Amino acid sequence: MPEPHPRSRLRSAFRFRPVRARPMRARRVDEPHRAATPLELLFDLCFVVAVAQAGAGLEHDLAAGHFAHGVLSYVPAFFAVWWAWMNFTWFASAYDTDDVPYRVATFVQISGSLIIAAGLPTAFREHDFRIVVVGYTVLRVALVAQWLRAARAHPEGRRTALTYAAGVGLLALCWLATLTLREGGELPVFYVLAAGELLVPVIAEHRRRTPWHPHHIAERYGLFTIIVLGESVAAATVATEEAISSAAVLRELAPTLVGGLLLVFGLWWLYFGVPAGNALNSVRRALVWGYGHYAVLASAAALGAGLATVAEHLAARALHPGEHPHLTDTQAFATVTVPTAVFLLTLWLLHLRPHTGTPLRGAVFPLSALLVLATTFTPEPLLLTGILTTLTVITAHLLHGIDTERGEDVPG
């Protein structure tokens, strides 16, 4: 039998083969080599657009000295981004079939995230969240469809899936109803509905947990943390590039640039210093760990806004020494040191404390967070913060080795 022509083999290799629809069966919780899929990575990269918009809005308010307005806008804006990402991630860990209906539903969710990103500038500028609510509702409708599909195909988890579908769908209607509220009434309603969103998984997972994969969840959170830290570096780089216009500005920014790099590298190192998957061995612990990552991710994104704010502040101080800027030095530096301290404390409570075998090792992270806050009142806080973070990494590594030798290290 003659061999096919090379061109025919090439066409066959690259022929599009659509993935057939298949029953949405539950994935195995102990599935080996479970890793993030290309679709999940695309989902993360599209969501980081919304993260960048939230960080940019916060940076604008911080640089203008509007701290209260910036925080009050940032908290609900980042919640919308984070909660939508989190819901998709945990669902995908349990029911990712990677067929055509699943991919289409995911693309609809991605579209919702881009609508949220488009509405965030208006939300920060005018405190108008209507476009954000529309994008969020698009995300929730697609998620309800996914849960209903899982309920139909997975009889053992039908009750849990239907509880999710009912809770998410009801709250989506409530979010749409907020579009009719008068100006000024949105913020109290947001906290009520956000509490309702947080209760849905608690209620749904109470009788029977969904088959999410612990190590897959840990990897997904780790990847998103990397993306958010990378976005922080990008935001600070853009601000620094715009600020550097003379040798005087460069000299002023040099310690800050070095400290900022040490800080980001150190936070990355601490986050991935221990595996998290082994610690997610119960629904309660997993929910606390997953919910607590709001503070981890929000502070990481706020760190980028703070680094950009400090770069602009120092550049303005070098170029116009006689003028009075919107921020004092202490206020500008606090935009970096406060989110750094929040990141360290939350990371320690959620991610690292189960692995701290001795009281000395456990005290390293709270002490480091306090020292970072204290650097706010020094002449070079970012450089000192970067050095402190590096020393925290070194100290934690050395104490981990000592605990391991003594047999006192706590496994995940």
PDB file of C-alpha atoms in Angstrom, residues 190-320:
ATOM      1  CA  PHE A 190     -22.987  44.947  48.012  1.00  0.00           C
ATOM      2  CA  TYR A 191     -21.858  43.658  51.411  1.00  0.00           C
ATOM      3  CA  VAL A 192     -25.173  41.852  51.955  1.00  0.00           C
ATOM      4  CA  LEU A 193     -25.036  40.160  48.539  1.00  0.00           C
ATOM      5  CA  ALA A 194     -21.310  39.400  48.883  1.00  0.00           C
ATOM      6  CA  ALA A 195     -22.066  37.622  52.175  1.00  0.00           C
ATOM      7  CA  GLY A 196     -24.746  35.653  50.351  1.00  0.00           C
ATOM      8  CA  GLU A 197     -22.243  34.673  47.656  1.00  0.00           C
ATOM      9  CA  LEU A 198     -19.835  33.398  50.298  1.00  0.00           C
ATOM     10  CA  LEU A 199     -22.590  31.346  51.942  1.00  0.00           C
ATOM     11  CA  VAL A 200     -23.577  29.443  48.790  1.00  0.00           C
ATOM     12  CA  PRO A 201     -20.529  27.073  48.771  1.00  0.00           C
ATOM     13  CA  VAL A 202     -20.792  26.589  52.541  1.00  0.00           C
ATOM     14  CA  ILE A 203     -24.411  25.435  52.194  1.00  0.00           C
ATOM     15  CA  ALA A 204     -23.887  23.437  49.004  1.00  0.00           C
ATOM     16  CA  GLU A 205     -20.811  21.564  50.247  1.00  0.00           C
ATOM     17  CA  HIS A 206     -22.327  20.794  53.666  1.00  0.00           C
ATOM     18  CA  ARG A 207     -23.910  17.425  52.820  1.00  0.00           C
ATOM     19  CA  ARG A 208     -21.689  16.290  49.952  1.00  0.00           C
ATOM     20  CA  ARG A 209     -18.551  17.979  48.683  1.00  0.00           C
ATOM     21  CA  THR A 210     -17.931  18.438  45.014  1.00  0.00           C
ATOM     22  CA  PRO A 211     -15.015  16.343  43.692  1.00  0.00           C
ATOM     23  CA  TRP A 212     -12.447  19.121  43.439  1.00  0.00           C
ATOM     24  CA  HIS A 213      -8.813  18.055  43.256  1.00  0.00           C
ATOM     25  CA  PRO A 214      -6.695  19.503  46.140  1.00  0.00           C
ATOM     26  CA  HIS A 215      -3.410  19.687  44.243  1.00  0.00           C
ATOM     27  CA  HIS A 216      -5.103  21.064  41.145  1.00  0.00           C
ATOM     28  CA  ILE A 217      -6.728  23.807  43.262  1.00  0.00           C
ATOM     29  CA  ALA A 218      -3.379  24.649  44.860  1.00  0.00           C
ATOM     30  CA  GLU A 219      -1.734  24.876  41.442  1.00  0.00           C
ATOM     31  CA  ARG A 220      -4.518  27.080  40.061  1.00  0.00           C
ATOM     32  CA  TYR A 221      -4.229  29.519  42.957  1.00  0.00           C
ATOM     33  CA  GLY A 222      -0.468  29.536  42.602  1.00  0.00           C
ATOM     34  CA  LEU A 223      -0.676  30.347  38.902  1.00  0.00           C
ATOM     35  CA  PHE A 224      -3.098  33.198  39.502  1.00  0.00           C
ATOM     36  CA  THR A 225      -0.866  34.558  42.260  1.00  0.00           C
ATOM     37  CA  ILE A 226       2.064  34.559  39.825  1.00  0.00           C
ATOM     38  CA  ILE A 227      -0.031  36.436  37.258  1.00  0.00           C
ATOM     39  CA  VAL A 228      -1.131  39.036  39.816  1.00  0.00           C
ATOM     40  CA  LEU A 229       2.436  39.560  41.066  1.00  0.00           C
ATOM     41  CA  GLY A 230       3.567  39.866  37.441  1.00  0.00           C
ATOM     42  CA  GLU A 231       0.878  42.474  36.823  1.00  0.00           C
ATOM     43  CA  SER A 232       2.190  44.396  39.834  1.00  0.00           C
ATOM     44  CA  VAL A 233       5.681  44.391  38.342  1.00  0.00           C
ATOM     45  CA  ALA A 234       4.283  45.521  34.983  1.00  0.00           C
ATOM     46  CA  ALA A 235       2.334  48.402  36.558  1.00  0.00           C
ATOM     47  CA  ALA A 236       5.379  49.570  38.497  1.00  0.00           C
ATOM     48  CA  THR A 237       7.592  49.288  35.405  1.00  0.00           C
ATOM     49  CA  VAL A 238       5.252  51.445  33.317  1.00  0.00           C
ATOM     50  CA  ALA A 239       5.078  54.079  36.044  1.00  0.00           C
ATOM     51  CA  THR A 240       8.863  54.067  36.447  1.00  0.00           C
ATOM     52  CA  GLU A 241       9.422  54.330  32.696  1.00  0.00           C
ATOM     53  CA  GLU A 242       7.181  57.388  32.575  1.00  0.00           C
ATOM     54  CA  ALA A 243       8.832  58.914  35.645  1.00  0.00           C
ATOM     55  CA  ILE A 244      12.483  58.541  34.620  1.00  0.00           C
ATOM     56  CA  SER A 245      13.264  61.727  32.762  1.00  0.00           C
ATOM     57  CA  SER A 246      16.563  62.832  34.279  1.00  0.00           C
ATOM     58  CA  ALA A 247      19.570  61.570  36.196  1.00  0.00           C
ATOM     59  CA  ALA A 248      18.193  63.151  39.374  1.00  0.00           C
ATOM     60  CA  VAL A 249      14.987  61.145  39.103  1.00  0.00           C
ATOM     61  CA  LEU A 250      16.921  57.956  38.412  1.00  0.00           C
ATOM     62  CA  ARG A 251      19.061  58.502  41.516  1.00  0.00           C
ATOM     63  CA  GLU A 252      15.923  59.102  43.560  1.00  0.00           C
ATOM     64  CA  LEU A 253      14.262  55.946  42.276  1.00  0.00           C
ATOM     65  CA  ALA A 254      17.263  53.592  42.343  1.00  0.00           C
ATOM     66  CA  PRO A 255      16.812  52.320  45.940  1.00  0.00           C
ATOM     67  CA  THR A 256      13.078  51.950  45.339  1.00  0.00           C
ATOM     68  CA  LEU A 257      13.638  49.902  42.172  1.00  0.00           C
ATOM     69  CA  VAL A 258      16.051  47.555  43.939  1.00  0.00           C
ATOM     70  CA  GLY A 259      13.762  47.205  46.938  1.00  0.00           C
ATOM     71  CA  GLY A 260      10.705  46.610  44.752  1.00  0.00           C
ATOM     72  CA  LEU A 261      12.392  43.767  42.889  1.00  0.00           C
ATOM     73  CA  LEU A 262      13.611  42.161  46.122  1.00  0.00           C
ATOM     74  CA  LEU A 263      10.099  42.504  47.534  1.00  0.00           C
ATOM     75  CA  VAL A 264       8.315  40.811  44.632  1.00  0.00           C
ATOM     76  CA  PHE A 265      10.896  38.018  44.405  1.00  0.00           C
ATOM     77  CA  GLY A 266      10.683  37.467  48.156  1.00  0.00           C
ATOM     78  CA  LEU A 267       6.896  37.307  48.221  1.00  0.00           C
ATOM     79  CA  TRP A 268       6.940  34.816  45.349  1.00  0.00           C
ATOM     80  CA  TRP A 269       9.516  32.694  47.171  1.00  0.00           C
ATOM     81  CA  LEU A 270       7.499  32.685  50.404  1.00  0.00           C
ATOM     82  CA  TYR A 271       4.260  31.766  48.643  1.00  0.00           C
ATOM     83  CA  PHE A 272       5.793  28.749  46.933  1.00  0.00           C
ATOM     84  CA  GLY A 273       7.975  27.787  49.888  1.00  0.00           C
ATOM     85  CA  VAL A 274       5.645  24.965  50.927  1.00  0.00           C
ATOM     86  CA  PRO A 275       3.117  22.824  49.006  1.00  0.00           C
ATOM     87  CA  ALA A 276      -0.484  23.727  49.742  1.00  0.00           C
ATOM     88  CA  GLY A 277      -2.321  20.782  48.194  1.00  0.00           C
ATOM     89  CA  ASN A 278      -1.718  18.393  51.090  1.00  0.00           C
ATOM     90  CA  ALA A 279      -3.268  20.863  53.537  1.00  0.00           C
ATOM     91  CA  LEU A 280      -6.615  20.980  51.663  1.00  0.00           C
ATOM     92  CA  ASN A 281      -7.836  17.772  53.254  1.00  0.00           C
ATOM     93  CA  SER A 282     -11.311  18.917  54.348  1.00  0.00           C
ATOM     94  CA  VAL A 283     -14.090  21.143  53.039  1.00  0.00           C
ATOM     95  CA  ARG A 284     -13.802  23.505  55.997  1.00  0.00           C
ATOM     96  CA  ARG A 285     -10.062  23.996  55.618  1.00  0.00           C
ATOM     97  CA  ALA A 286     -10.340  24.336  51.859  1.00  0.00           C
ATOM     98  CA  LEU A 287     -13.041  27.005  52.132  1.00  0.00           C
ATOM     99  CA  VAL A 288     -11.062  28.998  54.690  1.00  0.00           C
ATOM    100  CA  TRP A 289      -7.951  28.707  52.529  1.00  0.00           C
ATOM    101  CA  GLY A 290      -9.801  29.621  49.354  1.00  0.00           C
ATOM    102  CA  TYR A 291     -11.735  32.536  50.855  1.00  0.00           C
ATOM    103  CA  GLY A 292      -8.668  33.869  52.633  1.00  0.00           C
ATOM    104  CA  HIS A 293      -6.900  34.194  49.317  1.00  0.00           C
ATOM    105  CA  TYR A 294      -9.036  37.262  48.661  1.00  0.00           C
ATOM    106  CA  ALA A 295      -6.671  39.146  50.979  1.00  0.00           C
ATOM    107  CA  VAL A 296      -3.588  37.487  49.439  1.00  0.00           C
ATOM    108  CA  LEU A 297      -4.541  38.318  45.854  1.00  0.00           C
ATOM    109  CA  ALA A 298      -6.070  41.730  46.596  1.00  0.00           C
ATOM    110  CA  SER A 299      -2.971  42.831  48.506  1.00  0.00           C
ATOM    111  CA  ALA A 300      -0.707  41.530  45.727  1.00  0.00           C
ATOM    112  CA  ALA A 301      -2.639  43.573  43.150  1.00  0.00           C
ATOM    113  CA  ALA A 302      -2.694  46.606  45.472  1.00  0.00           C
ATOM    114  CA  LEU A 303       1.077  46.263  45.817  1.00  0.00           C
ATOM    115  CA  GLY A 304       1.442  47.066  42.113  1.00  0.00           C
ATOM    116  CA  ALA A 305      -0.683  50.187  42.545  1.00  0.00           C
ATOM    117  CA  GLY A 306       1.461  51.168  45.519  1.00  0.00           C
ATOM    118  CA  LEU A 307       4.758  50.668  43.678  1.00  0.00           C
ATOM    119  CA  ALA A 308       3.495  52.836  40.816  1.00  0.00           C
ATOM    120  CA  THR A 309       2.289  55.487  43.285  1.00  0.00           C
ATOM    121  CA  VAL A 310       5.672  55.634  45.020  1.00  0.00           C
ATOM    122  CA  ALA A 311       7.518  55.873  41.698  1.00  0.00           C
ATOM    123  CA  GLU A 312       5.362  58.823  40.601  1.00  0.00           C
ATOM    124  CA  HIS A 313       5.655  60.491  44.001  1.00  0.00           C
ATOM    125  CA  LEU A 314       9.449  60.259  44.129  1.00  0.00           C
ATOM    126  CA  ALA A 315       9.774  61.477  40.551  1.00  0.00           C
ATOM    127  CA  ALA A 316       7.581  64.502  41.295  1.00  0.00           C
ATOM    128  CA  ARG A 317       9.583  65.216  44.453  1.00  0.00           C
ATOM    129  CA  ALA A 318      12.863  65.153  42.505  1.00  0.00           C
ATOM    130  CA  LEU A 319      11.609  67.321  39.643  1.00  0.00           C
ATOM    131  CA  HIS A 320       9.615  69.848  41.697  1.00  0.00           C
TER     132      HIS A 320
END
